[in-house]
Amino acid sequence: MKKRGISPVIATVLLVAMIIVVGLIVFLWFSGMTEETITKFGGTNVKLVCDDVQFQSDYNSGILSIVNIGNVPVFGMKVKIFSEGSHETKNLKDDLSGNWPKLGLNQGGAFSDSIEFAGAEKIVLIPVLMGSSDKGEKTFACEDRYGHEITVE
Amino acid sequence: MSEEIKKRCLLIFKFPNSKKGISIMIGYVLLITFAIIISAIVYQWIKTYVPREALDCPDGVSIFIDEITCQAGILNLTLKNNGRFSIAGYFIHATNTSEQELATIDLSKYISGGGSSRSNSVIFTWNENSMDPNEERKSIFYLLTNINSVEIIPVRFQVQDNKKRFVSCGNAKTKEIVNCVGEFFCGDGICNPGEDCLNCESDCGPCTNDCGDGVIESPEQCDGEELGNGTCASVLGDGWIGELSCKADCTFDTTACELEKKIIFVSSRTYQGDFSSITAANTMCNDSASEANLSGEFKAWLSDSSQDAKNLILPDSGIPFYTTNNIIVADNSTDLLNGTIQNPINRNEYGTINDTLVWTGTDEFGDAIVGDNCEDWTKDNKQSTIGNSSQKNAQWANYQSVTDCIDMRSIYCIQIN
């Protein structure tokens, strides 16, 4: 009895074709899962730049004050408002104040405006940075741990 | 039939007497190719996570408010550099009530002496750390607002990645309480700007009524041919030239004064990035200017491995830069080199709008970007920095780096004489 199978050449061609197709599928699947990389200052991931943001903030007599004392321009500010066990997030520039500078707070930039946080117990100010990605300029909100917590009296 | 196929296959791949050779070879090639591709993808992704040295001040930077006084809206500030490093100037913010904890009122715009206002800061000399350790500097501010305290953050110029950077030293912030009524008022004992014998005799003294006698007496600014030391510049400010004269009511006549200015335009013609040299680009600029009947000498706003564009306009003559349709771009060279401009340079030599991409090889501070200039403007297959003429932020000069020096783009031309 003679055992016969496909020839080594056909097997190799099939193997190569399968690897290419499977590799392509895995690549497309994986690239869809990974988030878009946003960089700042010539290629540093914006997540790392959040470490270098330095700003001071204060809320007193209904006036919110923020000063950028560092060297990273702060494009915007996310405000997390905590009240009665829940919280909502607002954008300082679009939702709360018309005084926020159009291009954000550059080095030494200061912001001050009368803002009412009715019923709020505390707020957390989270910096938003402007970075670059393959699709152009993009904003990036730093993680909550970079935020400043202010108790609202 | 089977023997026939086998022979043909062995002939094709030239591995006689081996059934395994083909698969192993191709296996290795595939494995190495995959390893290289995956390594490249992982490298591209992971390199953005490599931390870079943060732009930060050295620990030894320190400044202290030696003396601060305020009278009739005039704030006198004496600062002492008590640190180990020279500084270039400072950010100054104020509060206007004692309840306000954080100072947010920018006082740099009120500076009158002992520095100039640049990018929300007070700078002693642009681009230099001119205040050395142990040195004292005085600054004067004419305030138009009441203040309760001031906060000062020193600033420095530092070189990082071969570029001079403007650095805020937030950790060296200092604060001082000062109560200052930021308003001039008649009766404060000082003849303040805007006051004269007519509206404030108690501070400026009584008026005399002898206009036309050829002698300048208060409150006369001039009298006949007698102009005192008045010039267009002394009356209207730096940069004004022309002939000042005197009106019949003994006030200055400035109708013959004109603002001295320099023109900057974006060329209507476009060029590939391999136009050979900056000298050739200068010729292109002057040709464009001549065709549009613009007088003066123009040079191209370009950098290469041997020169920075900023040196075209340094030292600062103080003359402002305007577009060809008379829109201000910058108050002076220092203003042009501070990273942003007041209005986009989007007019060509004929005064027509031209929002386009522009060869620069230069960052927003006028410094060359190393290796980003189509290899000294000689190669069409290299990369270069380009500007965007529709922008007035840093992108006016430093929009992005492109690898297509073969493309046709405009150049900025700036009047130097």
XYZ file of C-alpha atoms in Angstrom:
570
model
C 0.000 0.000 0.000
C 1.459 3.346 -1.034
C 0.971 6.413 1.205
C 0.454 9.627 -0.777
C -0.036 13.242 0.298
C 0.399 16.704 -1.187
C 3.863 17.549 -2.439
C 6.336 19.571 -0.274
C 6.167 22.532 -2.690
C 2.398 22.857 -2.512
C 2.518 22.446 1.251
C 5.079 25.234 1.550
C 3.085 27.571 -0.674
C -0.043 26.891 1.367
C 1.836 27.470 4.620
C 3.253 30.809 3.441
C -0.141 31.975 2.219
C -1.789 31.011 5.500
C 0.849 32.791 7.576
C 0.478 35.959 5.539
C -3.320 35.949 5.818
C -3.359 35.119 9.525
C -0.611 37.690 10.214
C -2.609 40.372 8.399
C -5.773 39.552 10.337
C -3.939 39.636 13.678
C -2.244 42.930 12.793
C -5.526 44.610 11.802
C -7.244 43.303 14.918
C -4.424 44.446 17.195
C -4.013 47.884 15.621
C -7.732 48.467 16.118
C -7.426 47.589 19.789
C -4.474 49.855 20.599
C -5.241 53.510 21.235
C -3.905 56.310 19.085
C -0.550 57.630 20.305
C -0.538 61.357 21.094
C 2.859 63.004 21.509
C 4.120 66.405 22.592
C 7.466 68.213 22.605
C 8.844 66.312 19.626
C 7.808 62.743 20.306
C 7.242 62.272 24.033
C 4.011 60.483 24.834
C 1.611 63.039 26.230
C 0.900 60.714 29.168
C 4.480 61.285 30.333
C 4.202 65.038 29.787
C 1.370 65.108 32.339
C 4.068 64.432 34.959
C 5.652 67.815 34.195
C 2.488 69.930 34.422
C 2.688 72.387 37.320
C -0.186 74.654 38.174
C -1.707 76.222 41.270
C -5.398 76.605 41.878
C -7.764 78.119 44.395
C -11.504 78.554 44.832
C -12.482 81.329 47.168
C -15.599 83.490 47.462
C -16.984 82.004 44.271
C -13.879 82.810 42.252
C -11.842 80.057 40.665
C -8.188 80.984 40.133
C -5.554 78.987 38.264
C -1.918 79.888 37.521
C 0.398 77.843 35.323
C 3.741 77.953 37.138
C 5.377 75.229 35.064
C 6.661 74.890 31.527
C 3.927 72.795 29.939
C 1.133 74.817 28.312
C -2.226 73.788 29.725
C -4.686 73.864 26.823
C -7.807 73.249 28.850
C -9.093 72.090 32.202
C -11.550 69.315 32.999
C -13.577 69.954 36.134
C -14.918 66.958 38.049
C -17.697 68.192 40.308
C -18.582 65.964 43.268
C -21.923 66.340 44.984
C -24.169 64.006 46.990
C -22.157 60.888 46.310
C -21.987 61.298 42.553
C -19.968 63.384 40.189
C -20.184 64.988 36.789
C -17.374 66.181 34.558
C -17.422 69.518 32.782
C -15.061 71.363 30.515
C -13.972 74.649 32.095
C -13.570 76.378 28.746
C -16.787 75.273 27.076
C -19.172 74.675 29.953
C -18.209 76.957 32.819
C -16.298 80.066 31.788
C -15.874 82.376 28.843
C -12.645 83.772 30.274
C -10.433 80.775 29.620
C -7.763 81.852 27.074
C -8.359 80.544 23.562
C -4.915 78.968 23.381
C -4.877 77.870 27.020
C -2.555 78.871 29.835
C 1.007 79.176 28.620
C 3.995 79.562 30.929
C 3.090 82.096 33.604
C -0.491 82.304 32.353
C -3.255 83.009 34.870
C -7.000 82.512 34.846
C -9.643 83.855 37.183
C -13.407 83.839 36.892
C -16.499 83.819 39.025
C -17.980 80.320 38.807
C -20.728 78.843 40.937
C -20.606 75.153 41.831
C -24.064 74.893 43.369
C -24.378 72.015 45.845
C -20.881 70.750 45.158
C -18.715 69.385 47.983
C -15.453 69.380 46.119
C -14.068 69.801 42.632
C -11.063 68.256 40.933
C -9.236 70.221 38.251
C -7.627 67.939 35.677
C -5.310 69.460 33.048
C -5.975 68.923 29.351
C -2.964 69.123 27.029
C -2.689 69.639 23.285
C -0.581 67.062 21.471
C 0.062 65.702 18.008
C -1.024 62.442 16.491
C -1.014 60.927 13.031
C -4.371 62.608 12.466
C -3.227 66.093 13.477
C -3.503 68.034 16.724
C -5.478 66.324 19.494
C -6.352 67.177 23.055
C -5.557 64.771 25.847
C -6.972 64.862 29.367
C -4.413 63.758 31.936
C -5.327 61.014 34.379
C -7.240 61.940 37.519
C -4.137 61.529 39.698
C -2.703 64.693 38.093
C -5.735 66.685 39.195
C -5.956 69.258 41.983
C -8.693 68.675 44.531
C -10.387 71.756 45.944
C -12.977 71.714 48.701
C -15.910 73.934 47.862
C -17.100 75.857 50.897
C 3.849 10.932 -13.063
C 4.860 11.402 -9.452
C 8.542 10.916 -10.288
C 8.246 13.511 -13.031
C 6.912 16.224 -10.609
C 9.588 15.423 -8.084
C 12.349 15.854 -10.660
C 10.975 19.160 -11.838
C 10.690 20.532 -8.330
C 14.233 19.566 -7.422
C 15.471 21.192 -10.584
C 13.655 24.429 -9.861
C 14.981 24.816 -6.346
C 18.346 23.264 -7.005
C 18.410 21.197 -3.927
C 18.926 17.708 -5.275
C 18.465 14.808 -2.944
C 16.895 16.945 -0.189
C 13.253 17.006 0.680
C 13.627 19.382 3.637
C 15.868 22.134 2.301
C 13.190 24.308 0.746
C 10.917 24.432 3.783
C 13.747 25.199 6.223
C 15.128 28.044 4.107
C 11.759 29.645 3.591
C 10.979 29.118 7.259
C 14.069 31.050 8.284
C 13.348 33.907 5.885
C 9.771 34.160 7.129
C 10.839 34.041 10.742
C 13.444 36.786 10.335
C 11.068 38.966 8.293
C 8.371 38.649 10.927
C 10.841 39.386 13.698
C 12.021 42.560 11.927
C 8.495 43.807 11.202
C 7.268 43.168 14.729
C 10.389 44.781 16.202
C 9.837 47.883 14.049
C 6.193 48.167 15.111
C 7.028 47.684 18.781
C 9.919 50.182 18.573
C 7.719 52.866 16.995
C 5.147 52.413 19.726
C 7.453 52.100 22.689
C 9.829 54.955 21.805
C 7.157 57.505 22.676
C 7.242 56.172 26.226
C 10.944 56.891 26.673
C 10.997 59.834 29.086
C 12.857 62.948 27.991
C 14.525 65.432 30.241
C 11.824 67.814 31.425
C 12.249 71.528 30.894
C 12.923 72.683 34.415
C 14.868 75.249 36.387
C 17.876 74.250 38.452
C 17.221 74.067 42.195
C 19.491 77.002 42.993
C 17.308 79.627 41.295
C 15.945 82.055 43.850
C 14.741 85.623 43.905
C 13.655 87.817 46.717
C 11.713 91.055 46.995
C 14.164 93.452 48.598
C 11.867 96.458 48.631
C 8.391 97.228 47.404
C 6.715 100.614 47.713
C 3.635 102.137 46.221
C 2.492 105.720 45.902
C -0.218 107.193 43.729
C -0.455 104.121 41.541
C 3.289 103.867 40.996
C 4.722 100.576 42.212
C 8.475 100.515 42.804
C 9.893 97.049 43.060
C 13.457 96.111 43.947
C 14.395 92.487 43.391
C 17.540 90.723 44.456
C 18.833 87.551 42.875
C 19.802 85.529 45.955
C 20.223 82.297 44.059
C 23.156 80.644 42.368
C 22.025 81.190 38.779
C 21.435 84.206 36.556
C 17.864 84.924 35.553
C 16.275 86.718 32.614
C 13.246 88.268 34.290
C 10.076 87.275 36.060
C 6.344 86.681 35.895
C 4.490 89.072 38.187
C 0.906 88.555 39.293
C -1.132 90.358 41.891
C -4.241 89.974 44.006
C -6.637 92.852 44.473
C -8.291 91.695 47.686
C -6.984 90.145 50.873
C -9.427 87.236 50.439
C -7.830 86.184 47.161
C -5.231 83.512 47.849
C -3.785 83.070 44.398
C -2.494 86.039 42.424
C -3.872 86.115 38.886
C -3.724 89.765 37.774
C -0.875 90.089 35.302
C 1.136 93.233 36.114
C 3.731 92.838 33.343
C 1.614 94.992 31.022
C 1.969 97.917 33.438
C 5.789 97.900 33.391
C 7.165 101.347 32.808
C 10.856 101.019 33.596
C 13.440 98.437 34.539
C 12.414 95.789 32.043
C 10.004 95.207 29.212
C 6.865 93.138 28.856
C 7.326 89.937 26.852
C 4.997 86.902 26.814
C 3.264 87.855 30.083
C 6.629 88.349 31.759
C 8.999 91.189 32.578
C 12.318 90.612 30.824
C 15.463 92.645 31.457
C 17.222 91.712 28.188
C 15.620 89.347 25.700
C 17.418 86.059 25.148
C 19.867 86.699 27.986
C 20.009 85.781 31.646
C 21.228 89.247 32.465
C 20.495 89.409 36.207
C 23.430 87.730 37.903
C 23.548 86.286 41.424
C 23.557 88.944 44.175
C 22.530 91.618 41.663
C 19.632 93.980 42.385
C 17.209 95.319 39.792
C 14.519 97.953 40.114
C 11.301 97.962 38.135
C 8.552 100.555 37.999
C 4.898 99.828 37.234
C 2.200 102.421 36.523
C -0.814 100.562 37.869
C -4.357 101.042 36.716
C -5.743 98.627 39.256
C -5.660 98.260 43.013
C -3.458 95.516 44.334
C -3.129 93.764 47.658
C -0.184 91.453 47.132
C 2.262 90.430 44.427
C 3.668 87.034 43.509
C 6.827 86.724 41.461
C 8.145 83.723 39.545
C 11.652 84.035 38.081
C 12.252 83.007 34.456
C 15.418 81.958 32.662
C 16.663 81.086 29.204
C 18.137 77.589 29.116
C 19.618 75.548 26.291
C 17.976 72.182 25.769
C 18.371 69.990 22.698
C 20.553 72.719 21.161
C 17.728 75.243 21.458
C 17.359 78.191 23.775
C 14.204 77.694 25.819
C 12.237 80.095 27.968
C 11.827 78.426 31.358
C 9.511 79.302 34.214
C 10.950 78.637 37.682
C 7.679 77.954 39.501
C 9.411 76.434 42.517
C 11.164 79.741 43.232
C 7.935 81.720 43.519
C 7.924 84.481 46.102
C 5.101 86.606 47.541
C 4.841 90.001 49.261
C 1.908 91.960 50.659
C 1.548 95.505 49.368
C -1.461 97.781 49.461
C -1.549 99.939 46.424
C -4.284 102.181 45.050
C -3.729 101.904 41.350
C -5.237 105.146 40.243
C -3.851 108.577 39.620
C -5.890 111.254 41.183
C -5.741 114.986 41.178
C -4.511 116.083 44.565
C -1.993 113.305 45.112
C 0.782 115.924 44.911
C 2.212 114.588 41.647
C 1.563 115.992 38.185
C 0.694 112.612 36.720
C 0.394 111.726 33.027
C -2.866 113.198 31.722
C -2.929 115.995 34.297
C -2.034 119.581 33.524
C -2.692 123.076 34.826
C -6.145 123.057 33.303
C -7.503 119.884 34.880
C -5.324 119.700 37.991
C -3.833 122.994 39.044
C -3.159 121.774 42.576
C -0.681 119.152 41.293
C 0.633 120.822 38.143
C 0.580 124.486 39.084
C -1.264 127.444 37.557
C -1.478 127.988 33.805
C 0.227 130.876 32.083
C -1.347 132.453 29.050
C 1.429 133.453 26.731
C 1.235 130.996 23.814
C 2.905 132.540 20.775
C 5.764 134.298 22.536
C 8.270 131.728 21.274
C 9.029 130.474 24.773
C 7.761 127.127 26.025
C 6.053 127.528 29.371
C 3.861 124.982 31.130
C 1.404 123.707 29.958
C 2.669 124.507 26.464
C 4.228 121.628 24.566
C 5.836 123.945 22.041
C 5.673 127.549 20.958
C 6.132 128.639 17.333
C 9.434 127.290 16.048
C 10.469 126.253 19.528
C 9.865 122.528 19.937
C 12.055 121.967 22.961
C 13.556 118.522 22.485
C 10.359 117.257 20.890
C 10.554 114.822 17.994
C 8.049 112.475 16.406
C 9.618 109.676 18.453
C 9.444 111.544 21.750
C 5.797 112.440 21.220
C 4.416 109.301 19.572
C 6.901 106.729 20.759
C 9.785 104.708 19.388
C 9.684 104.019 15.694
C 8.048 107.283 14.621
C 9.993 109.473 12.210
C 9.291 112.610 10.211
C 8.903 116.292 10.979
C 7.236 117.477 14.148
C 5.772 120.970 14.191
C 3.793 123.218 16.533
C 0.109 124.175 16.274
C -1.228 127.644 16.987
C -2.475 126.487 20.402
C 1.085 125.483 21.380
C 0.503 121.765 21.159
C 2.492 119.433 18.935
C 1.386 118.841 15.359
C 2.184 115.232 14.435
C 0.463 115.091 11.050
C 3.803 114.869 9.230
C 5.064 112.036 11.422
C 5.041 108.503 10.073
C 5.770 105.136 11.573
C 9.081 103.632 10.588
C 8.472 100.033 9.617
C 9.838 97.036 7.807
C 7.899 94.810 5.429
C 7.612 91.047 5.650
C 5.763 89.021 3.010
C 5.213 85.469 1.799
C 6.325 85.061 -1.807
C 3.686 84.537 -4.476
C 6.142 82.360 -6.371
C 6.857 78.854 -5.135
C 10.086 76.894 -5.268
C 11.342 73.371 -4.699
C 13.400 72.988 -1.527
C 16.621 72.469 -3.529
C 16.967 76.091 -4.670
C 20.722 75.755 -3.921
C 21.409 78.243 -1.097
C 20.053 81.012 1.111
C 21.911 83.495 -1.093
C 19.836 82.304 -4.048
C 16.676 82.672 -1.956
C 17.680 86.242 -1.047
C 17.880 87.030 -4.755
C 14.436 85.469 -5.265
C 13.049 87.718 -2.492
C 14.549 90.881 -3.962
C 13.273 89.975 -7.434
C 9.741 89.518 -6.051
C 9.972 92.790 -4.103
C 11.207 94.711 -7.138
C 8.409 93.380 -9.322
C 5.885 94.640 -6.760
C 7.697 98.019 -6.448
C 8.667 97.416 -2.829
C 11.733 99.432 -1.915
C 14.547 98.302 0.365
C 16.669 95.193 0.672
C 14.962 91.882 1.442
C 16.310 88.585 2.677
C 14.755 85.136 2.899
C 13.623 83.923 6.357
C 15.609 80.679 6.190
C 18.206 78.857 8.252
C 20.814 76.292 7.309
C 23.697 74.502 9.020
C 25.775 77.691 9.154
C 23.262 80.417 9.987
C 20.104 81.088 11.971
C 17.348 83.230 10.442
C 17.149 85.337 13.609
C 20.547 86.875 12.895
C 18.962 88.734 9.974
C 17.190 91.029 12.421
C 19.528 91.106 15.414
C 20.510 93.247 17.197
C 17.006 94.606 17.584
C 16.558 97.994 15.897
C 13.168 98.428 17.573
C 11.474 98.921 14.198
C 8.126 97.120 13.822
C 7.328 94.610 11.067
C 4.225 94.964 8.899
C 2.617 92.943 6.118
C 2.332 94.441 2.658
C -1.235 95.524 3.426
C -0.081 97.402 6.536
C -1.103 94.927 9.248
C 1.306 94.721 12.150
C 3.196 91.444 12.554
C 5.562 92.293 15.408
C 6.524 95.384 17.393
C 10.228 94.734 16.870
C 12.727 91.946 16.321
C 12.346 90.717 19.879
C 8.605 90.472 19.433
C 9.037 88.598 16.144
C 11.321 86.076 17.843
C 9.267 85.404 20.963
C 7.456 82.398 19.523
C 4.255 84.000 18.297
C 3.387 86.914 16.037
C 0.569 89.425 16.284
C -0.965 88.675 12.880
C -0.240 86.049 10.210
C 2.251 86.840 7.425
C -0.262 85.809 4.801
C 0.117 88.596 2.240
C 2.371 88.274 -0.766
C 4.494 91.050 -2.244
C 1.434 92.484 -4.013
C -0.645 92.628 -0.812
C -2.838 89.697 -1.847
C -3.847 86.998 0.650
C -1.688 83.892 0.329
C -2.426 81.225 2.979
C 0.168 78.625 2.141
C 3.018 76.437 3.371
C 6.453 78.006 3.461
C 10.033 76.709 3.541
C 11.756 77.870 6.760
C 14.144 75.287 8.256
C 13.645 77.453 11.315
C 11.750 77.291 14.588
C 9.461 79.977 15.954
C 12.340 81.638 17.783
C 14.385 82.109 14.610
C 16.818 79.294 15.370
C 17.813 76.701 12.780
C 16.296 73.253 13.222
C 19.325 71.062 12.755
C 19.140 68.719 9.774
C 15.738 70.000 8.718
C 16.562 72.191 5.743
C 16.578 70.026 2.600
C 20.297 69.498 3.348
C 21.165 73.192 3.186
C 18.554 73.704 0.474
C 20.409 71.524 -2.005
C 18.495 68.219 -2.042
C 14.963 67.485 -3.185
C 14.825 64.115 -1.421
C 15.558 65.287 2.122
C 13.391 66.733 4.865
C 12.720 70.278 5.996
C 10.727 72.314 8.478
C 7.923 74.350 6.933
C 5.817 77.204 8.259
C 2.149 77.962 7.720
C 1.455 81.514 6.592
C -2.120 81.424 7.901
C -0.934 80.968 11.503
C 0.196 83.449 14.121
C 1.198 80.930 16.786
C 4.482 79.017 16.651
C 3.287 77.334 13.464
C 3.906 80.480 11.420
C 7.515 79.277 11.195
C 7.466 75.776 12.641
C 4.350 74.030 11.304
C 5.788 70.607 10.705
C 8.710 68.693 9.265
C 8.129 67.269 5.812
C 10.109 64.804 3.767
C 9.114 66.126 0.407
C 11.684 68.781 -0.501
C 10.637 68.218 -4.078
C 7.344 70.042 -3.429
C 6.801 73.635 -4.523
C 6.443 76.058 -1.583
C 6.715 79.779 -0.890
C 9.364 81.562 1.207
C 9.071 84.426 3.699
C 10.931 87.598 2.694
C 11.865 90.180 5.301
C 13.074 93.723 4.756
C 16.409 94.324 6.444
C 17.238 97.799 5.112
